[in-house]
Amino acid sequence: MTRTAVLICPGRGTYNQTELGYLARHHADKQQMLAGFDALRRAAGQDGVTALDGADRFAPSRHTRGDNAAALIYACTLADARSLAGDIRVVAVTGNSMGWYSALAAAGALSADDGFQVVNTMGTLMQEHMIGGQLVYPVVGDDWRPDPARKAALLDQVAGIDARDGHSLALSIDLGGMLVLAGDEAGLAAFEASVPPVGDRFPMRLKNHAAFHTALQEPVAAEGRARLPQALFGQPQVPLIDGRGQLWWPQATDTGALRDYTLGAQVTQSYDFTRAIRTAAQEFAPDLFIVTGPGNTLGGAVAQSLIACGWDGLADKPGFQARQAQAPLMISMGLEAQRAIVTRGG
């Protein structure tokens, strides 16, 4: 019996210490693809993804850099996407932030090597420019119930800070129950000073993250457009859902517009992951939402996004957990027990 699935590709921050060796553990059968990625990295004077993955220890200063992290995450994501069981039919693909580049390849709009060229180029440019930074702050409580008033109030605070002289702050990613904010040091510091701490974690700065998805990244977007030609982009083989929640359909996609979005608005405007998941649920009603590895940090944002749109009667965290226990709706391939549910031989 066929199981339909929306495939969700994670972004930066998902390859951490526990993920070291992910490619070696799970994808020894994909040496040809990985060798191609390594060759592209060597040609650029960079360490290969298999060397990074096979390091003796995880070094944040090395593994979380944009030029290394983006390549590692893409390799893990695409390898996972090519490991799904034969009874799973992917009906749409989306991703979070950098995961959009992985989604393009997973959906066939970019070849594996061309997708690697895109992600490695953009990750390297982000690292070289390193404009601004990011932080994360929750907009829901422990029960994950939507709180529109709290969210609106926080976004008003962001707008107020951004309006100050010498301050830049904007919504970077609408990430389920979290706001990812980006800006310059003055803007980020002003927000941190204006909100109450939540637990021992938030507001939380994201190490080695630039001000993704804001106007501050226009120099990166412009250089990306100069380096990455239109010829790389083709028709997706399955529908793609972008960071605005908009759909790109097979055989009906303007590939010039797809490149323009990928190297334009996707880089310099807010990324609405919550809306992308809502579109995936409402347009495709899949049996499963499968989050590829590495890591499993995106699972909460997917669940919170489904709760926010009331998908399948979901209203809060306990309800989602009960649904998962009965018949899993969301699968995180970064978790061994869940991975086995959707992979070949699992």
JSON list of C-alpha atoms in Angstrom, two decimals, residues 135 137 154 156-170 181-196 203 205:
[
{"chain": "A", "resi": 135, "resn": "LEU", "atom": "CA", "xyz": [18.32, 34.95, 17.39]},
{"chain": "A", "resi": 137, "resn": "TYR", "atom": "CA", "xyz": [12.42, 33.60, 20.61]},
{"chain": "A", "resi": 154, "resn": "LEU", "atom": "CA", "xyz": [6.46, 40.77, 19.52]},
{"chain": "A", "resi": 156, "resn": "ASP", "atom": "CA", "xyz": [5.36, 45.22, 16.83]},
{"chain": "A", "resi": 157, "resn": "GLN", "atom": "CA", "xyz": [8.41, 45.36, 19.10]},
{"chain": "A", "resi": 158, "resn": "VAL", "atom": "CA", "xyz": [10.60, 44.23, 16.21]},
{"chain": "A", "resi": 159, "resn": "ALA", "atom": "CA", "xyz": [9.18, 46.94, 13.95]},
{"chain": "A", "resi": 160, "resn": "GLY", "atom": "CA", "xyz": [9.71, 49.56, 16.64]},
{"chain": "A", "resi": 161, "resn": "ILE", "atom": "CA", "xyz": [13.35, 48.59, 17.11]},
{"chain": "A", "resi": 162, "resn": "ASP", "atom": "CA", "xyz": [13.95, 48.54, 13.38]},
{"chain": "A", "resi": 163, "resn": "ALA", "atom": "CA", "xyz": [12.57, 52.10, 13.13]},
{"chain": "A", "resi": 164, "resn": "ARG", "atom": "CA", "xyz": [15.25, 53.42, 15.50]},
{"chain": "A", "resi": 165, "resn": "ASP", "atom": "CA", "xyz": [18.26, 55.18, 14.03]},
{"chain": "A", "resi": 166, "resn": "GLY", "atom": "CA", "xyz": [21.22, 52.85, 13.73]},
{"chain": "A", "resi": 167, "resn": "HIS", "atom": "CA", "xyz": [19.17, 49.71, 14.32]},
{"chain": "A", "resi": 168, "resn": "SER", "atom": "CA", "xyz": [18.22, 46.92, 11.92]},
{"chain": "A", "resi": 169, "resn": "LEU", "atom": "CA", "xyz": [15.88, 44.10, 12.95]},
{"chain": "A", "resi": 170, "resn": "ALA", "atom": "CA", "xyz": [13.35, 42.01, 11.03]},
{"chain": "A", "resi": 181, "resn": "LEU", "atom": "CA", "xyz": [14.82, 37.37, 14.08]},
{"chain": "A", "resi": 182, "resn": "ALA", "atom": "CA", "xyz": [17.76, 38.84, 12.19]},
{"chain": "A", "resi": 183, "resn": "GLY", "atom": "CA", "xyz": [19.53, 42.14, 12.16]},
{"chain": "A", "resi": 184, "resn": "ASP", "atom": "CA", "xyz": [22.64, 44.04, 13.11]},
{"chain": "A", "resi": 185, "resn": "GLU", "atom": "CA", "xyz": [24.18, 43.94, 16.58]},
{"chain": "A", "resi": 186, "resn": "ALA", "atom": "CA", "xyz": [22.28, 47.04, 17.75]},
{"chain": "A", "resi": 187, "resn": "GLY", "atom": "CA", "xyz": [18.94, 45.61, 16.66]},
{"chain": "A", "resi": 188, "resn": "LEU", "atom": "CA", "xyz": [19.53, 42.17, 18.16]},
{"chain": "A", "resi": 189, "resn": "ALA", "atom": "CA", "xyz": [20.79, 43.59, 21.45]},
{"chain": "A", "resi": 190, "resn": "ALA", "atom": "CA", "xyz": [17.82, 45.95, 21.72]},
{"chain": "A", "resi": 191, "resn": "PHE", "atom": "CA", "xyz": [15.39, 43.05, 21.30]},
{"chain": "A", "resi": 192, "resn": "GLU", "atom": "CA", "xyz": [17.23, 40.96, 23.87]},
{"chain": "A", "resi": 193, "resn": "ALA", "atom": "CA", "xyz": [16.95, 43.82, 26.35]},
{"chain": "A", "resi": 194, "resn": "SER", "atom": "CA", "xyz": [13.24, 44.37, 25.67]},
{"chain": "A", "resi": 195, "resn": "VAL", "atom": "CA", "xyz": [11.83, 40.86, 26.23]},
{"chain": "A", "resi": 196, "resn": "PRO", "atom": "CA", "xyz": [11.66, 38.63, 29.31]},
{"chain": "A", "resi": 203, "resn": "PRO", "atom": "CA", "xyz": [16.29, 34.78, 23.53]},
{"chain": "A", "resi": 205, "resn": "ARG", "atom": "CA", "xyz": [21.67, 33.82, 19.58]}
]
